[in-house]
Short mmCIF file of N, CA and C in Angstrom, two decimals:
data_model
loop_
_atom_site.label_atom_id
_atom_site.label_comp_id
_atom_site.label_asym_id
_atom_site.label_seq_id
_atom_site.Cartn_x
_atom_site.Cartn_y
_atom_site.Cartn_z
N GLN F 1 63.34 -50.52 40.00
CA GLN F 1 62.92 -51.89 39.74
C GLN F 1 62.43 -52.59 41.00
N VAL F 2 62.94 -52.18 42.14
CA VAL F 2 62.55 -52.80 43.41
C VAL F 2 61.21 -52.21 43.87
N GLN F 3 60.31 -53.09 44.22
CA GLN F 3 59.01 -52.70 44.73
C GLN F 3 58.94 -53.02 46.23
N LEU F 4 58.50 -52.06 47.02
CA LEU F 4 58.38 -52.23 48.46
C LEU F 4 56.94 -52.00 48.87
N VAL F 5 56.38 -52.93 49.62
CA VAL F 5 55.00 -52.83 50.06
C VAL F 5 54.94 -53.01 51.57
N GLU F 6 54.53 -51.95 52.27
CA GLU F 6 54.41 -52.00 53.73
C GLU F 6 53.03 -52.50 54.14
N SER F 7 52.97 -53.10 55.32
CA SER F 7 51.72 -53.52 55.91
C SER F 7 51.88 -53.59 57.42
N GLY F 8 50.77 -53.69 58.12
CA GLY F 8 50.81 -53.86 59.56
C GLY F 8 50.48 -52.61 60.36
N GLY F 9 50.33 -51.49 59.69
CA GLY F 9 49.97 -50.27 60.39
C GLY F 9 48.53 -50.30 60.84
N GLY F 10 48.17 -49.35 61.69
CA GLY F 10 46.81 -49.29 62.18
C GLY F 10 46.73 -48.46 63.44
N LEU F 11 45.62 -48.64 64.14
CA LEU F 11 45.35 -47.91 65.37
C LEU F 11 45.61 -48.81 66.57
N VAL F 12 46.35 -48.29 67.53
CA VAL F 12 46.67 -49.05 68.73
C VAL F 12 46.68 -48.11 69.93
N GLN F 13 46.36 -48.64 71.09
CA GLN F 13 46.37 -47.84 72.31
C GLN F 13 47.80 -47.67 72.82
N ALA F 14 48.02 -46.58 73.54
CA ALA F 14 49.32 -46.36 74.15
C ALA F 14 49.72 -47.54 75.01
N GLY F 15 50.98 -47.95 74.89
CA GLY F 15 51.48 -49.11 75.60
C GLY F 15 51.37 -50.40 74.83
N GLY F 16 50.65 -50.37 73.73
CA GLY F 16 50.46 -51.55 72.91
C GLY F 16 51.59 -51.78 71.94
N SER F 17 51.41 -52.77 71.07
CA SER F 17 52.44 -53.16 70.12
C SER F 17 51.88 -53.32 68.72
N LEU F 18 52.76 -53.12 67.74
CA LEU F 18 52.47 -53.37 66.34
C LEU F 18 53.71 -53.93 65.69
N ARG F 19 53.53 -54.76 64.68
CA ARG F 19 54.64 -55.22 63.87
C ARG F 19 54.40 -54.83 62.42
N LEU F 20 55.28 -53.99 61.91
CA LEU F 20 55.21 -53.58 60.52
C LEU F 20 56.02 -54.55 59.66
N SER F 21 55.53 -54.79 58.46
CA SER F 21 56.22 -55.64 57.51
C SER F 21 56.45 -54.88 56.22
N CYS F 22 57.55 -55.18 55.56
CA CYS F 22 57.86 -54.60 54.27
C CYS F 22 58.30 -55.72 53.35
N ALA F 23 57.48 -56.03 52.37
CA ALA F 23 57.79 -57.08 51.40
C ALA F 23 58.44 -56.47 50.17
N ALA F 24 59.57 -57.02 49.77
CA ALA F 24 60.34 -56.49 48.66
C ALA F 24 60.39 -57.47 47.51
N SER F 25 60.41 -56.93 46.31
CA SER F 25 60.59 -57.74 45.12
C SER F 25 62.08 -57.90 44.84
N GLY F 26 62.40 -58.77 43.89
CA GLY F 26 63.78 -58.93 43.48
C GLY F 26 64.48 -60.10 44.14
N ARG F 27 65.50 -60.59 43.47
CA ARG F 27 66.26 -61.73 43.97
C ARG F 27 67.51 -61.31 44.74
N THR F 28 67.80 -60.03 44.76
CA THR F 28 68.99 -59.53 45.44
C THR F 28 68.67 -58.84 46.76
N PHE F 29 67.56 -59.19 47.37
CA PHE F 29 67.13 -58.57 48.61
C PHE F 29 68.21 -58.66 49.68
N SER F 30 68.89 -59.78 49.75
CA SER F 30 69.89 -59.98 50.79
C SER F 30 71.06 -59.01 50.69
N SER F 31 71.21 -58.35 49.56
CA SER F 31 72.29 -57.39 49.36
C SER F 31 71.91 -55.96 49.73
N TYR F 32 70.64 -55.74 50.01
CA TYR F 32 70.15 -54.40 50.29
C TYR F 32 70.26 -54.05 51.77
N ALA F 33 70.68 -52.83 52.02
CA ALA F 33 70.54 -52.27 53.35
C ALA F 33 69.10 -51.79 53.48
N MET F 34 68.45 -52.14 54.58
CA MET F 34 67.05 -51.81 54.77
C MET F 34 66.88 -50.87 55.95
N ALA F 35 65.82 -50.09 55.90
CA ALA F 35 65.57 -49.13 56.97
C ALA F 35 64.10 -48.81 57.07
N TRP F 36 63.73 -48.33 58.23
CA TRP F 36 62.40 -47.77 58.46
C TRP F 36 62.55 -46.29 58.81
N TYR F 37 61.76 -45.48 58.16
CA TYR F 37 61.66 -44.06 58.44
C TYR F 37 60.24 -43.74 58.87
N ARG F 38 60.06 -42.59 59.46
CA ARG F 38 58.71 -42.13 59.74
C ARG F 38 58.61 -40.63 59.49
N GLN F 39 57.41 -40.19 59.21
CA GLN F 39 57.17 -38.79 58.89
C GLN F 39 55.95 -38.30 59.64
N PHE F 40 56.14 -37.26 60.43
CA PHE F 40 55.05 -36.61 61.13
C PHE F 40 54.42 -35.57 60.21
N PRO F 41 53.15 -35.25 60.39
CA PRO F 41 52.49 -34.27 59.53
C PRO F 41 53.25 -32.94 59.51
N GLY F 42 53.54 -32.45 58.32
CA GLY F 42 54.21 -31.18 58.16
C GLY F 42 55.70 -31.20 58.42
N ASN F 43 56.28 -32.39 58.62
CA ASN F 43 57.71 -32.49 58.92
C ASN F 43 58.42 -33.40 57.93
N GLN F 44 59.75 -33.38 58.00
CA GLN F 44 60.57 -34.24 57.16
C GLN F 44 60.59 -35.66 57.71
N ARG F 45 60.93 -36.59 56.84
CA ARG F 45 61.09 -37.96 57.29
C ARG F 45 62.32 -38.10 58.18
N GLU F 46 62.18 -38.92 59.21
CA GLU F 46 63.29 -39.17 60.11
C GLU F 46 63.57 -40.66 60.17
N LEU F 47 64.83 -40.99 60.34
CA LEU F 47 65.26 -42.38 60.41
C LEU F 47 64.87 -42.99 61.74
N VAL F 48 64.30 -44.18 61.69
CA VAL F 48 63.91 -44.91 62.88
C VAL F 48 64.89 -46.03 63.19
N ALA F 49 65.19 -46.85 62.19
CA ALA F 49 66.07 -48.00 62.39
C ALA F 49 66.63 -48.46 61.06
N THR F 50 67.82 -49.05 61.10
CA THR F 50 68.45 -49.61 59.91
C THR F 50 68.95 -51.02 60.21
N ILE F 51 69.06 -51.81 59.15
CA ILE F 51 69.65 -53.14 59.27
C ILE F 51 70.46 -53.41 58.01
N SER F 52 71.70 -53.83 58.20
CA SER F 52 72.60 -54.08 57.10
C SER F 52 72.34 -55.46 56.51
N PRO F 53 72.91 -55.75 55.33
CA PRO F 53 72.78 -57.11 54.79
C PRO F 53 73.28 -58.18 55.75
N GLY F 54 74.27 -57.85 56.56
CA GLY F 54 74.80 -58.79 57.52
C GLY F 54 74.04 -58.88 58.83
N GLY F 55 73.02 -58.03 58.99
CA GLY F 55 72.18 -58.10 60.17
C GLY F 55 72.52 -57.11 61.26
N ASN F 56 73.49 -56.23 61.04
CA ASN F 56 73.80 -55.21 62.02
C ASN F 56 72.68 -54.17 62.07
N THR F 57 72.30 -53.76 63.26
CA THR F 57 71.18 -52.84 63.43
C THR F 57 71.60 -51.57 64.13
N ARG F 58 70.90 -50.49 63.83
CA ARG F 58 71.07 -49.21 64.49
C ARG F 58 69.70 -48.57 64.67
N TYR F 59 69.57 -47.80 65.74
CA TYR F 59 68.28 -47.21 66.07
C TYR F 59 68.41 -45.74 66.42
N ALA F 60 67.36 -45.00 66.11
CA ALA F 60 67.25 -43.65 66.62
C ALA F 60 67.06 -43.72 68.13
N ASP F 61 67.47 -42.67 68.82
CA ASP F 61 67.33 -42.66 70.28
C ASP F 61 65.89 -42.88 70.72
N SER F 62 64.96 -42.36 69.96
CA SER F 62 63.55 -42.48 70.31
C SER F 62 63.04 -43.92 70.20
N ALA F 63 63.77 -44.75 69.46
CA ALA F 63 63.34 -46.13 69.23
C ALA F 63 64.08 -47.15 70.08
N LYS F 64 65.22 -46.78 70.61
CA LYS F 64 66.04 -47.71 71.37
C LYS F 64 65.28 -48.27 72.57
N GLY F 65 65.35 -49.58 72.72
CA GLY F 65 64.70 -50.24 73.83
C GLY F 65 63.25 -50.57 73.61
N ARG F 66 62.65 -50.02 72.56
CA ARG F 66 61.24 -50.26 72.28
C ARG F 66 60.99 -50.92 70.93
N PHE F 67 61.80 -50.55 69.93
CA PHE F 67 61.62 -51.05 68.57
C PHE F 67 62.73 -52.03 68.21
N THR F 68 62.40 -53.00 67.37
CA THR F 68 63.37 -53.96 66.88
C THR F 68 63.20 -54.15 65.38
N ILE F 69 64.26 -53.93 64.62
CA ILE F 69 64.23 -54.17 63.19
C ILE F 69 64.87 -55.53 62.92
N SER F 70 64.30 -56.27 61.99
CA SER F 70 64.83 -57.57 61.64
C SER F 70 64.53 -57.84 60.17
N ARG F 71 65.18 -58.86 59.62
CA ARG F 71 64.94 -59.21 58.23
C ARG F 71 64.92 -60.71 58.06
N ASP F 72 64.13 -61.16 57.10
CA ASP F 72 64.06 -62.55 56.72
C ASP F 72 64.36 -62.60 55.24
N ASN F 73 65.60 -62.89 54.89
CA ASN F 73 66.01 -62.86 53.50
C ASN F 73 65.30 -63.92 52.65
N ALA F 74 64.94 -65.03 53.27
CA ALA F 74 64.23 -66.07 52.54
C ALA F 74 62.85 -65.61 52.11
N LYS F 75 62.27 -64.66 52.85
CA LYS F 75 60.95 -64.14 52.53
C LYS F 75 60.99 -62.76 51.89
N ASN F 76 62.19 -62.24 51.67
CA ASN F 76 62.34 -60.89 51.11
C ASN F 76 61.55 -59.86 51.92
N THR F 77 61.65 -59.95 53.23
CA THR F 77 60.84 -59.12 54.10
C THR F 77 61.66 -58.54 55.24
N VAL F 78 61.39 -57.28 55.56
CA VAL F 78 61.97 -56.64 56.72
C VAL F 78 60.84 -56.27 57.66
N TYR F 79 61.10 -56.34 58.96
CA TYR F 79 60.08 -56.10 59.96
C TYR F 79 60.50 -54.98 60.91
N LEU F 80 59.52 -54.35 61.50
CA LEU F 80 59.75 -53.43 62.59
C LEU F 80 58.78 -53.76 63.70
N GLN F 81 59.28 -54.38 64.76
CA GLN F 81 58.48 -54.68 65.92
C GLN F 81 58.49 -53.47 66.83
N MET F 82 57.31 -52.94 67.12
CA MET F 82 57.18 -51.74 67.93
C MET F 82 56.42 -52.08 69.20
N ASN F 83 57.07 -51.93 70.33
CA ASN F 83 56.47 -52.18 71.63
C ASN F 83 56.41 -50.89 72.43
N SER F 84 55.59 -50.92 73.48
CA SER F 84 55.45 -49.76 74.36
C SER F 84 55.20 -48.49 73.58
N LEU F 85 54.27 -48.55 72.66
CA LEU F 85 54.01 -47.42 71.77
C LEU F 85 53.45 -46.23 72.53
N LYS F 86 53.83 -45.05 72.06
CA LYS F 86 53.42 -43.79 72.65
C LYS F 86 52.67 -42.97 71.62
N PRO F 87 51.82 -42.05 72.05
CA PRO F 87 51.12 -41.19 71.09
C PRO F 87 52.07 -40.45 70.16
N GLU F 88 53.26 -40.09 70.63
CA GLU F 88 54.21 -39.39 69.81
C GLU F 88 54.85 -40.26 68.73
N ASP F 89 54.55 -41.56 68.74
CA ASP F 89 54.99 -42.45 67.67
C ASP F 89 54.06 -42.38 66.46
N THR F 90 52.96 -41.68 66.60
CA THR F 90 51.99 -41.56 65.50
C THR F 90 52.64 -40.88 64.30
N ALA F 91 52.63 -41.57 63.17
CA ALA F 91 53.27 -41.07 61.96
C ALA F 91 53.00 -42.03 60.82
N VAL F 92 53.40 -41.63 59.62
CA VAL F 92 53.43 -42.54 58.49
C VAL F 92 54.81 -43.17 58.45
N TYR F 93 54.85 -44.49 58.44
CA TYR F 93 56.11 -45.22 58.46
C TYR F 93 56.43 -45.73 57.06
N TYR F 94 57.67 -45.51 56.64
CA TYR F 94 58.11 -45.86 55.30
C TYR F 94 59.24 -46.86 55.33
N CYS F 95 59.18 -47.82 54.44
CA CYS F 95 60.25 -48.78 54.23
C CYS F 95 61.22 -48.24 53.18
N ASN F 96 62.50 -48.44 53.40
CA ASN F 96 63.52 -47.95 52.49
C ASN F 96 64.55 -49.04 52.21
N ALA F 97 65.00 -49.11 50.97
CA ALA F 97 66.03 -50.06 50.57
C ALA F 97 67.13 -49.34 49.82
N LYS F 98 68.36 -49.68 50.13
CA LYS F 98 69.53 -49.11 49.45
C LYS F 98 70.43 -50.22 48.97
N LEU F 99 70.91 -50.07 47.73
CA LEU F 99 71.85 -51.00 47.16
C LEU F 99 73.07 -50.23 46.66
N TYR F 100 74.22 -50.60 47.17
CA TYR F 100 75.47 -49.95 46.78
C TYR F 100 76.13 -50.77 45.68
N SER F 101 76.49 -50.10 44.59
CA SER F 101 77.10 -50.75 43.45
C SER F 101 78.26 -49.92 42.95
N THR F 102 78.93 -50.42 41.92
CA THR F 102 80.04 -49.68 41.33
C THR F 102 79.58 -48.40 40.65
N ILE F 103 78.32 -48.35 40.26
CA ILE F 103 77.76 -47.16 39.61
C ILE F 103 77.39 -46.09 40.63
N GLY F 104 76.81 -46.51 41.72
CA GLY F 104 76.37 -45.59 42.75
C GLY F 104 75.44 -46.27 43.71
N VAL F 105 74.53 -45.49 44.29
CA VAL F 105 73.59 -46.01 45.27
C VAL F 105 72.18 -45.95 44.71
N SER F 106 71.51 -47.07 44.70
CA SER F 106 70.10 -47.12 44.34
C SER F 106 69.26 -46.99 45.59
N ASP F 107 68.21 -46.19 45.53
CA ASP F 107 67.40 -45.86 46.69
C ASP F 107 65.93 -46.08 46.35
N TYR F 108 65.25 -46.87 47.16
CA TYR F 108 63.85 -47.21 46.90
C TYR F 108 63.00 -46.98 48.14
N TRP F 109 61.74 -46.59 47.91
CA TRP F 109 60.81 -46.30 49.00
C TRP F 109 59.48 -47.00 48.78
N GLY F 110 58.87 -47.40 49.88
CA GLY F 110 57.51 -47.89 49.84
C GLY F 110 56.53 -46.74 49.90
N GLN F 111 55.25 -47.06 49.86
CA GLN F 111 54.21 -46.03 49.86
C GLN F 111 53.87 -45.53 51.26
N GLY F 112 54.28 -46.25 52.27
CA GLY F 112 54.03 -45.84 53.64
C GLY F 112 52.81 -46.50 54.24
N THR F 113 52.83 -46.64 55.55
CA THR F 113 51.69 -47.18 56.29
C THR F 113 51.47 -46.34 57.54
N GLN F 114 50.22 -46.01 57.80
CA GLN F 114 49.88 -45.13 58.91
C GLN F 114 49.86 -45.89 60.22
N VAL F 115 50.53 -45.33 61.21
CA VAL F 115 50.49 -45.84 62.58
C VAL F 115 49.92 -44.74 63.47
N THR F 116 48.85 -45.05 64.17
CA THR F 116 48.22 -44.10 65.06
C THR F 116 48.13 -44.70 66.45
N VAL F 117 48.67 -43.99 67.42
CA VAL F 117 48.67 -44.45 68.81
C VAL F 117 47.79 -43.51 69.62
N SER F 118 46.75 -44.04 70.19
CA SER F 118 45.82 -43.25 70.97
C SER F 118 46.26 -43.18 72.42
N SER F 119 45.92 -42.09 73.09
CA SER F 119 46.29 -41.90 74.48
C SER F 119 45.25 -42.48 75.42
#
């Protein structure tokens, strides 16, 4: 039922910055744990950053010090601010939402947005 739409991807030079946005549907956005993943060509998706409903954040080692995940519950949106980008950051970035309930865990994905960092 939850729809996730990513935006903000594109082409940027090494050392530059991008801010990805993920707009979510639904009135229970504030209850969802949100995350950003990325996928390199021919590889599995890897976790980049997570943010809990309470605002606690965690980052992959590759993202620490450069990326910042945040959320605006009033706008039903999660962001990924990416600074000091490197060519190895080039990937398709996916927004993910998880909702924990008495039944189980609901898991939702966006369609992805391409980020390309030139050297």
